[in-house]
PDB file of C-alpha atoms in Angstrom:
ATOM      1  CA  MET M  15      -0.021  -0.117   0.092  1.00 74.00           C
ATOM      2  CA  PRO M  16       1.468   3.401  -0.954  1.00 78.00           C
ATOM      3  CA  GLY M  17       2.132   5.975   1.664  1.00 78.00           C
ATOM      4  CA  PRO M  18      -0.108   9.020   2.062  1.00 81.00           C
ATOM      5  CA  THR M  19       0.611  12.015  -0.242  1.00 83.00           C
ATOM      6  CA  GLY M  20      -0.137  15.699  -0.129  1.00 88.00           C
ATOM      7  CA  ASP M  21      -0.991  17.372   3.106  1.00 89.00           C
ATOM      8  CA  ALA M  22      -1.498  13.892   4.857  1.00 89.00           C
ATOM      9  CA  GLY M  23       2.000  12.782   3.723  1.00 90.00           C
ATOM     10  CA  ALA M  24       3.616  15.911   5.037  1.00 92.00           C
ATOM     11  CA  PHE M  25       1.804  15.639   8.268  1.00 91.00           C
ATOM     12  CA  ILE M  26       2.731  12.026   8.777  1.00 89.00           C
ATOM     13  CA  GLY M  27       6.359  12.761   7.736  1.00 91.00           C
ATOM     14  CA  VAL M  28       6.666  15.490  10.289  1.00 93.00           C
ATOM     15  CA  ILE M  29       5.178  13.483  13.326  1.00 91.00           C
ATOM     16  CA  TYR M  30       7.244  10.514  12.519  1.00 90.00           C
ATOM     17  CA  LYS M  31      10.416  12.582  11.915  1.00 95.00           C
ATOM     18  CA  THR M  32      10.127  14.434  15.392  1.00 96.00           C
ATOM     19  CA  GLY M  33       9.464  11.261  17.347  1.00 93.00           C
ATOM     20  CA  PHE M  34       5.960  12.330  18.110  1.00 94.00           C
ATOM     21  CA  LEU M  35       4.571   9.393  16.524  1.00 90.00           C
ATOM     22  CA  ARG M  36       6.456   6.994  18.626  1.00 93.00           C
ATOM     23  CA  PHE M  37       5.209   8.678  21.718  1.00 94.00           C
ATOM     24  CA  VAL M  38       1.537   8.478  20.662  1.00 91.00           C
ATOM     25  CA  LYS M  39       2.085   4.751  19.862  1.00 92.00           C
ATOM     26  CA  ILE M  40       3.662   4.078  23.475  1.00 96.00           C
ATOM     27  CA  LEU M  41       0.581   5.854  24.862  1.00 94.00           C
ATOM     28  CA  GLU M  42      -1.766   3.824  22.883  1.00 92.00           C
ATOM     29  CA  LEU M  43      -0.008   0.556  24.022  1.00 95.00           C
ATOM     30  CA  VAL M  44      -0.291   1.473  27.716  1.00 96.00           C
ATOM     31  CA  PHE M  45      -3.821   2.666  27.297  1.00 95.00           C
ATOM     32  CA  ALA M  46      -4.648  -0.810  25.739  1.00 94.00           C
ATOM     33  CA  ILE M  47      -3.024  -2.470  28.583  1.00 96.00           C
ATOM     34  CA  LEU M  48      -5.140  -0.542  31.072  1.00 95.00           C
ATOM     35  CA  LEU M  49      -8.123  -1.478  28.895  1.00 93.00           C
ATOM     36  CA  ILE M  50      -7.550  -5.119  29.403  1.00 95.00           C
ATOM     37  CA  VAL M  51      -7.225  -4.905  33.193  1.00 94.00           C
ATOM     38  CA  LYS M  52     -10.784  -4.619  34.458  1.00 91.00           C
ATOM     39  CA  PRO M  53     -10.202  -2.078  37.387  1.00 92.00           C
ATOM     40  CA  THR M  54      -8.608   0.413  35.166  1.00 93.00           C
ATOM     41  CA  ARG M  55     -10.934  -0.064  32.137  1.00 92.00           C
ATOM     42  CA  ALA M  56     -13.047   3.149  32.761  1.00 92.00           C
ATOM     43  CA  LEU M  57      -9.999   5.283  33.060  1.00 93.00           C
ATOM     44  CA  SER M  58      -8.694   3.670  29.901  1.00 95.00           C
ATOM     45  CA  LEU M  59     -11.564   4.437  27.891  1.00 94.00           C
ATOM     46  CA  LEU M  60     -11.276   8.153  28.863  1.00 94.00           C
ATOM     47  CA  LEU M  61      -7.725   8.164  27.881  1.00 94.00           C
ATOM     48  CA  ILE M  62      -8.285   6.602  24.449  1.00 95.00           C
ATOM     49  CA  ALA M  63     -11.178   9.062  23.581  1.00 95.00           C
ATOM     50  CA  PRO M  64      -8.920  11.973  22.624  1.00 94.00           C
ATOM     51  CA  ILE M  65      -6.604   9.726  20.436  1.00 94.00           C
ATOM     52  CA  SER M  66      -9.720   8.151  18.658  1.00 95.00           C
ATOM     53  CA  LEU M  67     -11.066  11.597  18.074  1.00 96.00           C
ATOM     54  CA  ASN M  68      -7.767  12.878  16.734  1.00 94.00           C
ATOM     55  CA  ILE M  69      -7.568   9.888  14.275  1.00 94.00           C
ATOM     56  CA  LEU M  70     -11.127  10.871  13.095  1.00 96.00           C
ATOM     57  CA  LEU M  71     -10.098  14.547  12.741  1.00 96.00           C
ATOM     58  CA  PHE M  72      -6.929  13.712  10.827  1.00 94.00           C
ATOM     59  CA  GLU M  73      -8.958  11.545   8.365  1.00 93.00           C
ATOM     60  CA  VAL M  74     -11.674  14.107   8.016  1.00 95.00           C
ATOM     61  CA  PHE M  75      -9.627  17.342   7.528  1.00 94.00           C
ATOM     62  CA  ILE M  76      -6.199  16.330   6.349  1.00 93.00           C
ATOM     63  CA  ALA M  77      -6.577  13.023   4.595  1.00 89.00           C
ATOM     64  CA  ASN M  78     -10.167  14.008   3.272  1.00 90.00           C
ATOM     65  CA  GLN M  79     -11.393  10.302   3.568  1.00 90.00           C
ATOM     66  CA  PRO M  80     -13.025   9.197   6.762  1.00 90.00           C
ATOM     67  CA  GLY M  81     -12.210   5.842   7.476  1.00 91.00           C
ATOM     68  CA  ILE M  82     -11.269   3.786  10.667  1.00 95.00           C
ATOM     69  CA  GLY M  83     -11.510   6.808  12.861  1.00 95.00           C
ATOM     70  CA  VAL M  84     -15.470   6.918  12.467  1.00 96.00           C
ATOM     71  CA  LEU M  85     -15.490   3.152  13.876  1.00 97.00           C
ATOM     72  CA  LEU M  86     -12.968   3.970  16.718  1.00 96.00           C
ATOM     73  CA  VAL M  87     -14.939   7.018  17.952  1.00 97.00           C
ATOM     74  CA  LEU M  88     -18.297   5.137  17.679  1.00 97.00           C
ATOM     75  CA  LEU M  89     -16.973   2.061  19.554  1.00 96.00           C
ATOM     76  CA  ASN M  90     -15.190   4.334  22.069  1.00 96.00           C
ATOM     77  CA  ALA M  91     -18.386   6.386  22.631  1.00 96.00           C
ATOM     78  CA  LEU M  92     -20.479   3.159  22.987  1.00 96.00           C
ATOM     79  CA  ALA M  93     -18.118   1.626  25.554  1.00 95.00           C
ATOM     80  CA  ILE M  94     -18.198   4.825  27.571  1.00 94.00           C
ATOM     81  CA  PHE M  95     -21.947   4.935  27.397  1.00 94.00           C
ATOM     82  CA  PHE M  96     -22.252   1.274  28.633  1.00 94.00           C
ATOM     83  CA  ASN M  97     -20.062   2.064  31.528  1.00 91.00           C
ATOM     84  CA  LYS M  98     -21.645   5.505  32.275  1.00 91.00           C
ATOM     85  CA  GLU M  99     -22.370   4.601  35.997  1.00 92.00           C
ATOM     86  CA  LYS M 100     -18.625   4.801  36.646  1.00 91.00           C
ATOM     87  CA  TYR M 101     -18.448   8.169  35.162  1.00 90.00           C
ATOM     88  CA  MET M 102     -21.527   9.744  37.052  1.00 89.00           C
ATOM     89  CA  SER M 103     -19.433  11.031  40.059  1.00 87.00           C
ATOM     90  CA  ILE M 104     -17.404  13.020  37.527  1.00 84.00           C
ATOM     91  CA  VAL M 105     -20.475  14.921  35.888  1.00 82.00           C
ATOM     92  CA  SER M 106     -22.718  15.158  38.916  1.00 81.00           C
ATOM     93  CA  ALA M 107     -22.998  18.205  40.735  1.00 67.00           C
TER      94      ALA M 107
END
């Protein structure tokens, strides 16, 4: 599969060259491990949400072709919704 071109290719090139992509991948791995461990699942879902949203925004605004980001955001939102009782103390007055 050929690499991204245009703005998407330039963006990926910059975040890869600066090491930022490596940092994000390490965070994703840590959050995935937290997701597997039941006591930290609710925290992990909150930490993964901005990464999922960032993937979707990259696809929509830079790559101009929504893809897996739509599914990631949807799955993350559903998982948070089904665990909403764990978040009620955060949003209740």
